[in-house]
Short mmCIF file of C-alpha atoms and ligand atoms in Angstrom, two decimals:
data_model
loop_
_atom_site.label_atom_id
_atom_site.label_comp_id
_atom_site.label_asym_id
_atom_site.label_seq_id
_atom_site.Cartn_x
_atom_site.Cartn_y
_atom_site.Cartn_z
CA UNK T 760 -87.65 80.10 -71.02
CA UNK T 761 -89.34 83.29 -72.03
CA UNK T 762 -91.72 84.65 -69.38
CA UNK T 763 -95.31 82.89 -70.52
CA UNK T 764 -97.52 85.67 -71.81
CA UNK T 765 -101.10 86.13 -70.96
CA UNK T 766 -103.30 84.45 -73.16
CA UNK T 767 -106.05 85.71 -75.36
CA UNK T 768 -109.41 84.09 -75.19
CA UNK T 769 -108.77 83.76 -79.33
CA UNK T 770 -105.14 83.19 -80.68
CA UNK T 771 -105.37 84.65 -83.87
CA UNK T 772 -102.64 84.77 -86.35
CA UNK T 773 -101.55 87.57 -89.10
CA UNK T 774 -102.40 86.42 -92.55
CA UNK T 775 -98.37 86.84 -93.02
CA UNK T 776 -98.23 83.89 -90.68
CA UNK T 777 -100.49 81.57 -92.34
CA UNK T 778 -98.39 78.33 -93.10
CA UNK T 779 -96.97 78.85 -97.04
CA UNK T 780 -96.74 74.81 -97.32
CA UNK T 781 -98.38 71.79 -96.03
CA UNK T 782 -96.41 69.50 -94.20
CA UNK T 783 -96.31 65.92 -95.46
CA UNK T 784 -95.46 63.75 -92.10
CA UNK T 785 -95.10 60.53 -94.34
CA UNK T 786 -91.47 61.80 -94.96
CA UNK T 787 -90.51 62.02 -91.52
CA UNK T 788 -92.01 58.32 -90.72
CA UNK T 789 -89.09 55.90 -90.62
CA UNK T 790 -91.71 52.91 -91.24
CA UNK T 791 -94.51 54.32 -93.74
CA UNK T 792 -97.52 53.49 -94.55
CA UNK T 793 -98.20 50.80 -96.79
CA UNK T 794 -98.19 51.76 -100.33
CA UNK T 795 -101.56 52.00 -102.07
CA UNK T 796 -102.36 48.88 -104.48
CA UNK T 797 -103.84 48.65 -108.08
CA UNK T 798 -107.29 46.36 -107.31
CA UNK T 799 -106.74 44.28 -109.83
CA UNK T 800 -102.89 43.30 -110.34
CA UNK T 801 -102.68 44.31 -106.31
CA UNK T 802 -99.24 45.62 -107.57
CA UNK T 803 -98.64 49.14 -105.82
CA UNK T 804 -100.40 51.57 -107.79
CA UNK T 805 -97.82 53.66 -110.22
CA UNK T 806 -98.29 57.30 -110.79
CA UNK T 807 -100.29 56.83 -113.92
CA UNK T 808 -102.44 54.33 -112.60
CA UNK T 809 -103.43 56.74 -110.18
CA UNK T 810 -103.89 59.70 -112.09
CA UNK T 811 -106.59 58.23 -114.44
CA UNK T 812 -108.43 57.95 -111.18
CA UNK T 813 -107.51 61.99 -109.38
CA UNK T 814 -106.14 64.69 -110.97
CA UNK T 815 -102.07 64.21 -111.71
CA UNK T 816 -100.65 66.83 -108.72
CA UNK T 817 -102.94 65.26 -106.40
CA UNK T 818 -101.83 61.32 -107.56
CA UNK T 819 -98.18 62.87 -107.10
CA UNK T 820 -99.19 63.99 -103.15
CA UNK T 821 -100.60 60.57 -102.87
CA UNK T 822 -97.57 58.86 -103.43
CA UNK T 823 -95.29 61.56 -101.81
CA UNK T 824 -93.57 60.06 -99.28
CA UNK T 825 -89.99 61.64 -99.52
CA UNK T 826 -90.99 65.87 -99.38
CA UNK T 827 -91.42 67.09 -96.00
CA UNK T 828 -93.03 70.39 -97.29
CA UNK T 829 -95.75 70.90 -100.90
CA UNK T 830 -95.79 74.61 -101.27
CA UNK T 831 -99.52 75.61 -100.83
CA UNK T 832 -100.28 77.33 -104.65
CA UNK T 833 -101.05 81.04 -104.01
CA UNK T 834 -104.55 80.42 -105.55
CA UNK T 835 -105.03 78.23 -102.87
CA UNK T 836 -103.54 80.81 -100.26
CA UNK T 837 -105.70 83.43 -101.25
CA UNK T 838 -108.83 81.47 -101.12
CA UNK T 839 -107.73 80.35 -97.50
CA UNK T 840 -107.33 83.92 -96.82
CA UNK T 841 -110.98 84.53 -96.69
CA UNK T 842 -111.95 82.37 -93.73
CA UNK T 843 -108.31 81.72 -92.42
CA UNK T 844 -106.39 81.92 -89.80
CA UNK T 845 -108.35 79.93 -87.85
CA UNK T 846 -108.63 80.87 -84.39
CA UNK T 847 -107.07 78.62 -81.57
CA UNK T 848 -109.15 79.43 -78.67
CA UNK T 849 -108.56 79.07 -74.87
CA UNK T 850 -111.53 77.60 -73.78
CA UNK T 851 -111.45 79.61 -69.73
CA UNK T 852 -115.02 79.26 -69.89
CA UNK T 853 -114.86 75.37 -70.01
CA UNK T 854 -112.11 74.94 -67.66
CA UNK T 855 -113.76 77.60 -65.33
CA UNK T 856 -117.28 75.07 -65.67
CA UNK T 857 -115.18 72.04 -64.98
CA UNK T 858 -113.07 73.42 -62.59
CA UNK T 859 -109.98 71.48 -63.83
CA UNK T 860 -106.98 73.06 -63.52
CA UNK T 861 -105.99 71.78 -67.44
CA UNK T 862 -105.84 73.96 -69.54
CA UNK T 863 -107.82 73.66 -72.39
CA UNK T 864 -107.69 74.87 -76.45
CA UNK T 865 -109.32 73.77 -79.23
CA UNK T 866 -109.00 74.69 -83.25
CA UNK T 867 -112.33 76.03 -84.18
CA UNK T 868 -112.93 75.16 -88.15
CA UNK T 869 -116.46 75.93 -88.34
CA UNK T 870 -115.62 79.85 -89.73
CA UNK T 871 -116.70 79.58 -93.04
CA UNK T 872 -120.54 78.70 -94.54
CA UNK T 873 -119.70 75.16 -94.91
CA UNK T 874 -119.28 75.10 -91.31
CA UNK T 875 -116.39 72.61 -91.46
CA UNK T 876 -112.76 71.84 -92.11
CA UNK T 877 -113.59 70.22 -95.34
CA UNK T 878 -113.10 73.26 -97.59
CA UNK T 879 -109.11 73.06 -96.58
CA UNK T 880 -109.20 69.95 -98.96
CA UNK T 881 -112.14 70.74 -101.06
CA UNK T 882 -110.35 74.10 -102.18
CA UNK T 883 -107.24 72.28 -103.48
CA UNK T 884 -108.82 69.33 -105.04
CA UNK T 885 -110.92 71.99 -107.15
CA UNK T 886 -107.81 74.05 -107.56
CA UNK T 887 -105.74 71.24 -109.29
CA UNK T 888 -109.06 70.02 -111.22
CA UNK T 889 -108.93 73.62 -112.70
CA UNK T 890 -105.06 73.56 -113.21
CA UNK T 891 -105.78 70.13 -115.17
CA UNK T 892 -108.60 71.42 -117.02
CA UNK T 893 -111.14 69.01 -116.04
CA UNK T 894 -114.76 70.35 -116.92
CA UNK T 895 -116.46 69.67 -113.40
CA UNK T 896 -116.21 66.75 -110.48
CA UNK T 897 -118.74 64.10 -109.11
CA UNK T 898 -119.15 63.16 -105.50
CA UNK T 899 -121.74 61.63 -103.36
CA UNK T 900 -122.87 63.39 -99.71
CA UNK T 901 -124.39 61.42 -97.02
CA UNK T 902 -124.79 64.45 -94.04
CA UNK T 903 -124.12 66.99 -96.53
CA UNK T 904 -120.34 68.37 -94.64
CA UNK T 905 -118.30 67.59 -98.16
CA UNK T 906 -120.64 67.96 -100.94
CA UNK T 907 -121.59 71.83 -99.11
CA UNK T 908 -117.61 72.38 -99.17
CA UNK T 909 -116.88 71.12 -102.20
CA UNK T 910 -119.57 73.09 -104.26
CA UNK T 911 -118.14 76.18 -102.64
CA UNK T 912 -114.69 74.87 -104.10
CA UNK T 913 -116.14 74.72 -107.53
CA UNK T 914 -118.07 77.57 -107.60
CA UNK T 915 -114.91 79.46 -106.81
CA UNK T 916 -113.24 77.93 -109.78
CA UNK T 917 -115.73 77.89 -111.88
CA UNK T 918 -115.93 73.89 -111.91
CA UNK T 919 -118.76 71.67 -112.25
CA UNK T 920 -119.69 70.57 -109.78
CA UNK T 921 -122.41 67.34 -109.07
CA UNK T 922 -123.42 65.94 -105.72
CA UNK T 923 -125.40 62.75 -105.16
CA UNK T 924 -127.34 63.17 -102.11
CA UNK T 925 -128.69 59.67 -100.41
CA UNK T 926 -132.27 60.36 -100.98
CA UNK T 927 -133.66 60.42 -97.26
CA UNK T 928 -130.83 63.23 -96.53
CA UNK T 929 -132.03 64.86 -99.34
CA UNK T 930 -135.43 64.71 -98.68
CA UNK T 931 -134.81 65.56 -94.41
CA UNK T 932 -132.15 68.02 -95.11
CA UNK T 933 -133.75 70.42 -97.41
CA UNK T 934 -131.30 73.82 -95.89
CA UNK T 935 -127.95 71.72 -96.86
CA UNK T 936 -129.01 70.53 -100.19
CA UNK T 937 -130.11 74.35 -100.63
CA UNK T 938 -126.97 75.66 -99.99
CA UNK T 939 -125.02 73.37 -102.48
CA UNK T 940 -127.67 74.55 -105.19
CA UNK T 941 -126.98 77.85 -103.99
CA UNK T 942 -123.34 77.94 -105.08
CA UNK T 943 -124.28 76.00 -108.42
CA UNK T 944 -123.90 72.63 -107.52
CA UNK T 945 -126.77 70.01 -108.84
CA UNK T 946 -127.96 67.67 -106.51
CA UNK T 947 -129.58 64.54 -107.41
CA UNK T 948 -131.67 62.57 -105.10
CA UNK T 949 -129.60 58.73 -105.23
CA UNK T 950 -130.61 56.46 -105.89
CA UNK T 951 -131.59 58.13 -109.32
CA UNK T 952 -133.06 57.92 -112.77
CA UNK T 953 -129.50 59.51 -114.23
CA UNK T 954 -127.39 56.12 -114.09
CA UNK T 955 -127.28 52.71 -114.98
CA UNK T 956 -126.89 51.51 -111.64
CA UNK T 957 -129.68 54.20 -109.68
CA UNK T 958 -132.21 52.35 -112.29
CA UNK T 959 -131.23 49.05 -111.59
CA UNK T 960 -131.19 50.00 -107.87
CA UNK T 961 -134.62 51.65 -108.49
CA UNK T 962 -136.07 48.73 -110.26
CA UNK T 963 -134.98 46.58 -107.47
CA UNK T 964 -136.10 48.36 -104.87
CA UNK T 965 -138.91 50.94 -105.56
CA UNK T 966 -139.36 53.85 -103.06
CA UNK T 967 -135.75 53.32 -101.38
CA UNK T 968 -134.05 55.54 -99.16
CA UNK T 969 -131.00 55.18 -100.82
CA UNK T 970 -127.41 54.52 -98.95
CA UNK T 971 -124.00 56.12 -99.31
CA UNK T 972 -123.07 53.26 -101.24
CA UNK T 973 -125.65 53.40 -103.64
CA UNK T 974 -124.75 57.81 -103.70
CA UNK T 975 -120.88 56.18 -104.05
CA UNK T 976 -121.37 54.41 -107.10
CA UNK T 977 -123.73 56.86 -109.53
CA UNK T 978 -121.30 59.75 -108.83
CA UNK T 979 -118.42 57.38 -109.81
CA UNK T 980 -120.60 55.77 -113.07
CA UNK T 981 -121.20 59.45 -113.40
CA UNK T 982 -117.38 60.71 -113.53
CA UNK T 983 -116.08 57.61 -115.17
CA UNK T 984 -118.76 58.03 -118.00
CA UNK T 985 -118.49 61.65 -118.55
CA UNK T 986 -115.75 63.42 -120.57
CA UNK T 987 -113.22 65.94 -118.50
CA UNK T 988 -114.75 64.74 -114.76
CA UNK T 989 -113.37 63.11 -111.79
CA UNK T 990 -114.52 61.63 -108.81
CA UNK T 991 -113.44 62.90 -105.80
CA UNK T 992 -113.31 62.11 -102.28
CA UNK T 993 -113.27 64.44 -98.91
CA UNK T 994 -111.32 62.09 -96.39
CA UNK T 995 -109.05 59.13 -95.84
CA UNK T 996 -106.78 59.76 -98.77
CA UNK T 997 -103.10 60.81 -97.81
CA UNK T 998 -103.88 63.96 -99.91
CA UNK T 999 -106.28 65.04 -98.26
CA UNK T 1000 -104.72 64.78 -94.78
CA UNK T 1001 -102.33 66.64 -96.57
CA UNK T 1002 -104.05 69.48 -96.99
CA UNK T 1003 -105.52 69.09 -93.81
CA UNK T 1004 -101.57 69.94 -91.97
CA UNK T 1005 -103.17 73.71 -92.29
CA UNK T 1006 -105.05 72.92 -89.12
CA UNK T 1007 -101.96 71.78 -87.19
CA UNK T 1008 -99.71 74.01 -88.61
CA UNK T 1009 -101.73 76.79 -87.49
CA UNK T 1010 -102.04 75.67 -84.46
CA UNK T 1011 -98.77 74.78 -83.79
CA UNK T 1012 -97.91 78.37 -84.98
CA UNK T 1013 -100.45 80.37 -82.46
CA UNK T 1014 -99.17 78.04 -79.73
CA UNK T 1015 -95.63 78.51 -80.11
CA UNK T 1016 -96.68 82.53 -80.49
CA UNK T 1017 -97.46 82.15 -76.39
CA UNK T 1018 -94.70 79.79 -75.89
CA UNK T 1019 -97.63 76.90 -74.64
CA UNK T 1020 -96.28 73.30 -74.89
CA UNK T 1021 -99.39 70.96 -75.55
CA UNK T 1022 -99.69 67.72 -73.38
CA UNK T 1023 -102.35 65.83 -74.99
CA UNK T 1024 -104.15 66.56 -78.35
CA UNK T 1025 -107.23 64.93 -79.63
CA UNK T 1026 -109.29 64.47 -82.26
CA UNK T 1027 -112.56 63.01 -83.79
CA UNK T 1028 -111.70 60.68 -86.69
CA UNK T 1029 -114.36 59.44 -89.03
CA UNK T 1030 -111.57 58.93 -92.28
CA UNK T 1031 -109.07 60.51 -90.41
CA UNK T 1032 -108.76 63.62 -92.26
CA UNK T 1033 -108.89 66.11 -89.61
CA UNK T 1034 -107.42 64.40 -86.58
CA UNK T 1035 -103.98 63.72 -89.49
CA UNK T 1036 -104.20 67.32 -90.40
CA UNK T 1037 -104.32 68.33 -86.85
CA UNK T 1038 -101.44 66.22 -84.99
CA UNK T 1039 -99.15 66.00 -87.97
CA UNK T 1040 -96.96 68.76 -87.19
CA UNK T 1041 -96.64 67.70 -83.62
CA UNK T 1042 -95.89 64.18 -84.48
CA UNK T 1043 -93.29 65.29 -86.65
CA UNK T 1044 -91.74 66.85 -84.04
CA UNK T 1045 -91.64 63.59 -81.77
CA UNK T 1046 -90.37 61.34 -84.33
CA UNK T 1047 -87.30 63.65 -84.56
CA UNK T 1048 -87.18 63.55 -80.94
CA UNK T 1049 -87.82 66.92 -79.93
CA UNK T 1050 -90.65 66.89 -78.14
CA UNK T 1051 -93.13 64.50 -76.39
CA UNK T 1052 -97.36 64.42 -76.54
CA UNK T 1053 -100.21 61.81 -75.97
CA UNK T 1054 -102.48 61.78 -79.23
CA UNK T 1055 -106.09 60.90 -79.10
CA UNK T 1056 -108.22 59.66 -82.03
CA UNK T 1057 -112.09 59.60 -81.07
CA UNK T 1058 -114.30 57.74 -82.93
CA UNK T 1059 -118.04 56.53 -81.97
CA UNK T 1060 -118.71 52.63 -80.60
CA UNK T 1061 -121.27 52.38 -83.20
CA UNK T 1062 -118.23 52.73 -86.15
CA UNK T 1063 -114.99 51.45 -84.26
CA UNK T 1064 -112.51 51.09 -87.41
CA UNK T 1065 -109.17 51.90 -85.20
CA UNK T 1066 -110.03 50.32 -81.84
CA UNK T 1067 -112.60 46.80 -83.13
CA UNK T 1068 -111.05 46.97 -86.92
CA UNK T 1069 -108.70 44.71 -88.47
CA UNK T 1070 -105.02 46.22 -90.24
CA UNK T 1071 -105.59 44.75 -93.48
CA UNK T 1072 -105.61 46.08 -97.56
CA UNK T 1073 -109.47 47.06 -98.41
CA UNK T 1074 -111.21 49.55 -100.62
CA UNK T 1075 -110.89 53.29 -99.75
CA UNK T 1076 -114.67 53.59 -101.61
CA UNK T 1077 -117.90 51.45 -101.58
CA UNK T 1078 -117.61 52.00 -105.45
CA UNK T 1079 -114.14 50.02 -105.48
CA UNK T 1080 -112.70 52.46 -108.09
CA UNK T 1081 -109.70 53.92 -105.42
CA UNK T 1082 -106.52 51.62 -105.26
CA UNK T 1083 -106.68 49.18 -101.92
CA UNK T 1084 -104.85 50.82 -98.71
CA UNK T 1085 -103.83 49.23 -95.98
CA UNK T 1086 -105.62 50.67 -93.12
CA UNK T 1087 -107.15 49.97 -89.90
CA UNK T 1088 -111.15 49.03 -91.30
CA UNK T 1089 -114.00 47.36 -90.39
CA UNK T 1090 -114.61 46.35 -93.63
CA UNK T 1091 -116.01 48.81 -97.02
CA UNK T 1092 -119.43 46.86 -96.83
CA UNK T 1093 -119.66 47.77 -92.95
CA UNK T 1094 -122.68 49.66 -92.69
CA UNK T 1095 -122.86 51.48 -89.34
CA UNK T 1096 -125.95 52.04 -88.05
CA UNK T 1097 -126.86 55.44 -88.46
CA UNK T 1098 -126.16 57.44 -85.79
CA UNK T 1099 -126.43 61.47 -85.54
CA UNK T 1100 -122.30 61.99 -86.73
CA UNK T 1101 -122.52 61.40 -90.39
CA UNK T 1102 -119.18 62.24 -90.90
CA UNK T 1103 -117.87 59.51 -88.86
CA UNK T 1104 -119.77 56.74 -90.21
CA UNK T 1105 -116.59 55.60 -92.60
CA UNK T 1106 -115.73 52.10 -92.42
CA UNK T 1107 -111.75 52.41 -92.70
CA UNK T 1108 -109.22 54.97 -91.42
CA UNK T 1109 -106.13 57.18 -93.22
CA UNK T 1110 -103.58 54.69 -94.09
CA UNK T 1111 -100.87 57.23 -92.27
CA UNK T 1112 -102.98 57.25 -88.72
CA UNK T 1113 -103.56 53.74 -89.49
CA UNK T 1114 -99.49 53.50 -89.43
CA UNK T 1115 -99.54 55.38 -86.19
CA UNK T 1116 -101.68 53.61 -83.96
CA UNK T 1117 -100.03 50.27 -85.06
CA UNK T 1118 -96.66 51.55 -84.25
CA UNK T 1119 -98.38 52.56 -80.55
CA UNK T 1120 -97.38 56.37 -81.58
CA UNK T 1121 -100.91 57.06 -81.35
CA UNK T 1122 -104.03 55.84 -78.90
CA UNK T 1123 -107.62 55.51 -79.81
CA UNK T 1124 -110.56 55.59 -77.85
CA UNK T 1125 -114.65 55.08 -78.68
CA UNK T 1126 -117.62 56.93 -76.71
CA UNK T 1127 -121.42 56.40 -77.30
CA UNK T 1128 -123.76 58.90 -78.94
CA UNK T 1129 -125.86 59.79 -75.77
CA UNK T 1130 -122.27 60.94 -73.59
CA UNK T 1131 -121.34 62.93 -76.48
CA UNK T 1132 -124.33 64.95 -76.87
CA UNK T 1133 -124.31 64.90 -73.31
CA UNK T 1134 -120.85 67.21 -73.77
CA UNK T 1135 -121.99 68.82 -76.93
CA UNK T 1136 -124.91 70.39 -74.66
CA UNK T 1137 -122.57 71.14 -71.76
CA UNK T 1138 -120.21 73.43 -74.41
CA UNK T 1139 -122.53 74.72 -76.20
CA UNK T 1140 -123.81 76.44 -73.15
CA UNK T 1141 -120.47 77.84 -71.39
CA UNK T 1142 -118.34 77.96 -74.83
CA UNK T 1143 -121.27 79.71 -76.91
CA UNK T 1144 -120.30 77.58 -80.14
CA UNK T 1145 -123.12 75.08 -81.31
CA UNK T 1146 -120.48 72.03 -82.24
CA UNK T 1147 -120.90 69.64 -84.85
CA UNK T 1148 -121.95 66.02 -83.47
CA UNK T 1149 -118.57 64.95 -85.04
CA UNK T 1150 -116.28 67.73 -83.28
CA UNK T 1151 -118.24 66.53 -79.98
CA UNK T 1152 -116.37 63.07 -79.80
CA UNK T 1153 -113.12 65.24 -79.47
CA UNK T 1154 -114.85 67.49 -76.85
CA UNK T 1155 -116.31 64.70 -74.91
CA UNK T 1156 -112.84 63.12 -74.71
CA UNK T 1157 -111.26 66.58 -73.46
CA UNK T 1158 -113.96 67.44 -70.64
CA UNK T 1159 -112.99 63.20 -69.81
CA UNK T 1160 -109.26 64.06 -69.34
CA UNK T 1161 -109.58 67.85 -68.22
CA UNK T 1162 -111.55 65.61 -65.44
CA UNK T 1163 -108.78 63.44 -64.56
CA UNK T 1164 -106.39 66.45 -63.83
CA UNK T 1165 -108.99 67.92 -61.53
CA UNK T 1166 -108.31 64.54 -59.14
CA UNK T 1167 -104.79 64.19 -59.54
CA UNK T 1168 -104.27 67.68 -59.68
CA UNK T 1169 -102.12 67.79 -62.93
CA UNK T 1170 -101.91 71.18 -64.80
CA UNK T 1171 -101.93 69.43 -68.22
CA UNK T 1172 -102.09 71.22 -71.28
CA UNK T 1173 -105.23 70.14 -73.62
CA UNK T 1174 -105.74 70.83 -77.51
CA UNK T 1175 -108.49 69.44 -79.48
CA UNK T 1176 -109.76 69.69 -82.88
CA UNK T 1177 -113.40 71.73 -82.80
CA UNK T 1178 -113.92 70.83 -86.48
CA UNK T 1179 -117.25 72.41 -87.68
CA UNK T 1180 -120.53 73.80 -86.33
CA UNK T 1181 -123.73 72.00 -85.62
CA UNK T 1182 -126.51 74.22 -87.18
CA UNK T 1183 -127.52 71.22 -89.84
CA UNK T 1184 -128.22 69.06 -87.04
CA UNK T 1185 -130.83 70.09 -85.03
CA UNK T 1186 -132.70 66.86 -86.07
CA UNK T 1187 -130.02 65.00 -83.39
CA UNK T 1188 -130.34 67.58 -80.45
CA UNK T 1189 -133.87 67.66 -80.86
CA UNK T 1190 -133.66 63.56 -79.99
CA UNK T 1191 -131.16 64.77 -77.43
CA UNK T 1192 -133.59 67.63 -76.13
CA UNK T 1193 -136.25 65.06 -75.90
CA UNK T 1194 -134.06 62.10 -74.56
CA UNK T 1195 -134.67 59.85 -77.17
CA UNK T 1196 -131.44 59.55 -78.76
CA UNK T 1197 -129.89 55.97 -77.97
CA UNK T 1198 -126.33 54.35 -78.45
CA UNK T 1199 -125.70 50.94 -80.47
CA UNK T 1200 -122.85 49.23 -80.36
CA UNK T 1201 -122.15 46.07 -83.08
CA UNK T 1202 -121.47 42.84 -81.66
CA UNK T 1203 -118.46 40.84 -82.55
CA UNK T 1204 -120.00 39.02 -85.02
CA UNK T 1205 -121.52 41.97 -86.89
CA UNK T 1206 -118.34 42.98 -87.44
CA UNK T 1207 -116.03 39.90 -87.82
CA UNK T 1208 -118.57 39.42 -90.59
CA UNK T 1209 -118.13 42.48 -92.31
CA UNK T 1210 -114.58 41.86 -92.16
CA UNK T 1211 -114.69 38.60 -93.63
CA UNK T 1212 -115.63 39.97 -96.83
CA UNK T 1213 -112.27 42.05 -97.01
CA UNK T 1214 -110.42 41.90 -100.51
CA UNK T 1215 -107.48 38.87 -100.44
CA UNK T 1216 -104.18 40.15 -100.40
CA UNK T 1217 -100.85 37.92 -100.37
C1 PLP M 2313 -116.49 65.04 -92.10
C2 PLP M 2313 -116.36 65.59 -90.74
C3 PLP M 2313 -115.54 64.96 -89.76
C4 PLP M 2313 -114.83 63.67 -89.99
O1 PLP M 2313 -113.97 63.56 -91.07
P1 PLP M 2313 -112.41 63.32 -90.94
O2 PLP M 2313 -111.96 63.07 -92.31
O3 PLP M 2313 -112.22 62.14 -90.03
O4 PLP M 2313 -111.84 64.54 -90.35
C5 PLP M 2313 -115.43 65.56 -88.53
N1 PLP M 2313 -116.08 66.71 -88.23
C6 PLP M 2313 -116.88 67.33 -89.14
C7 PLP M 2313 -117.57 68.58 -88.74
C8 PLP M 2313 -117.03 66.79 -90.41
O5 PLP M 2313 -117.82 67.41 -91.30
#
């Protein structure tokens, strides 16, 4: 054992030691995931099926299940450079407030203007629309996290780029919306006037708010109706956890640079994007038996997919345009109540995670709204970051176990994934502030009756 060295506040690692590929866990799962399937013939999906729906090199990730390692394109690397490393911080001021004798890290993501980890994905998504030469990309925002990070993406590559915003966000978040138009993205208020669908919707219902998916299908009647786009999506695909391994590669990397063995790492999961990215390394490593950790996926009671959901085939998108995956969901016409984590508010998770709990490799637990502000607060105050509502699951569950070491006395070692920052969502801890934020939790039938609608699949 080499003697432990004493650690930083902020692990940060040379540029040289920034990972060079992402590592794709599928190929070190002895049971994989269930392969993707065509919606109509429910046959899997073939590589050409698949690319008329995402760029080729990203269709060939999605079915990648054999390559341990997809060499990260320098384009990509360089882009990464400008707001990576990301730090791996020692939270002393949190375990000093708790007075847990855990020790505590977390990943911060929120270093760039997005202010999340979606720009690992958006980046490469753009990247390979580029390499293809596709003339722009469609997508639909609901908070505002993806379509901020993917117009940076485009803007970068000089892509189209066009965002359908559900029209109350659009209309409440004026500063988000403004940054997308500031790195050339349009945004269009959904439902809208520009598709066949917003006018029907429009027609139907005069004056709506719009929903995601409403935003879901114009920016996929958009893509699929306009020469040299795509669609594109910012979670729950296999690609983009993919491209989300930079987080746990990273942090595996600055970890290993102290010689610090991790007990328990934890994440928020909305489509699973970040929590996949995050453990995958670190998985690997148990599967081939080399080392051993408890894995945490956090998602809120009022959206329960992993811990209330059913393991079944459904659509990855409300527009029913992706191939079926089999995944832990509560159904694609689940509509959570909205709650103050936008990002989380997906109805199915990553069909790789979704693997991993059901093999008992990975746990899954829900908290309420109220207790996680309740721990966003408490950070914000001894950390100094202003977290994201979503990141706060993940820190809620870390202050809960660095809690549990302070009475049994256990010196456990705690990582968690701190995966944006929470400036666009001062709407929430205003509620919060003023202690009118509440938690809602679907009954049983709300959601056995969402999942009665999923698609039939022998
Ligand atoms: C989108 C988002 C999430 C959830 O998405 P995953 O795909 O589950 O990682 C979490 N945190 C932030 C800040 C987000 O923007």
């Amino acid at each position: 054992m080499s003697v432990q060295k004493e650690i930083p506040y902020k692990i940060y690692l040379e540029e040289s030691e920034m990972p060079t590929a992402w590592y794709n866990l599928r190929a070190d799962m002895q049971k994989k995931p269930a392969p993707m399937l065509n919606p109509q013939t429910h046959q899997p999906a073939t590589l050409d099926e698949l690319s008329e729906v995402f760029c080729r090199e990203l269709a060939e990730q999605e079915l990648n299940v054999t390559d341990p390692y997809i060499p990260i394109p320098e384009e990509i690397r360089s882009f990464y450079k400008m707001y990576r490393p990301a730090p791996l911080v020692r939270a002393y001021c949190l375990e000093k407030y708790l007075d847990t004798p855990a020790h505590i890290y977390y990943k911060f993501e929120g270093n760039n203007t997005s202010g999340s980890h979606k720009l690992n994905s958006a980046i490469a998504q753009a990247y390979y629309a580029k390499k293809q030469g596709l003339k722009g990309v469609t997508t639909e925002t609901g908070a505002g996290q993806w379509g901020t990070a993917l117009s940076m993406a485009c803007s970068y590559f000089d892509l189209d780029c066009k965002v359908f915003m559900v029209k109350v966000s659009y209309e409440q978040k004026p500063f988000r919306r403004e940054v997308m138009r500031t790195y050339g993205a349009s945004v269009t208020p959904s439902p809208s006037e520009t598709t066949a669908i917003g006018r029907k919707i429009l027609e139907a219902h005069p004056g709506t708010g719009g929903s995601l998916g409403c935003a879901v299908s114009e920016a996929v009647e958009c893509a699929t109706s306009t020469e040299g786009y795509r669609y594109v999506l910012g979670s729950v695909l296999n690609q983009v956890t993919l491209h989300q391994s930079v987080i746990g590669l990273e942090t595996k990397a600055a970890l290993d640079k102290y010689g610090v063995k991790a007990d328990i790492i934890i994440g928020c999961a909305g489509g699973g994007s970040n929590l996949g990215g995050l453990i995958a390394p670190f998985v690997g490593e148990q599967l081939r038996g080399e080392a051993n950790y408890r894995f945490i996926a956090v998602e809120p009671a009022s959206c329960p997919s992993l811990t209330r959901g059913k393991y079944a085939y459904d659509y990855c998108d409300t527009g029913m345009i992706c191939p079926l995956a089999k995944m832990y969901t509560l159904g694609c016409d689940y509509i959570p109540a909205p709650n103050h984590a936008g990002g989380l508010r997906y109805h199915g998770m990553n069909s790789m995670l979704s693997e991993l709990y059901d093999q008992g490799i990975m746990e899954a637990t829900t908290v309420k709204q109220t207790e996680v502000f309740q721990a966003a607060v408490e950070f914000a105050r001894v950390e100094g970051i202003l977290p994201a509502p979503e990141s706060s699951h993940a820190i809620r569950v870390a202050m809960d176990e660095a809690l549990k070491c302070k009475e049994t006395g256990e010196k456990k070692t705690i990582v968690f994934g701190l995966t944006g920052t929470g400036y666009f969502d001062m709407y929430a801890y205003e509620k919060h502030n003023n202690g009118t934020l509440t938690d809602y939790i679907p009954t049983d039938e709300e959601i056995a009756a969402a999942l009665a609608k999923l698609p039939e699949v022998e």
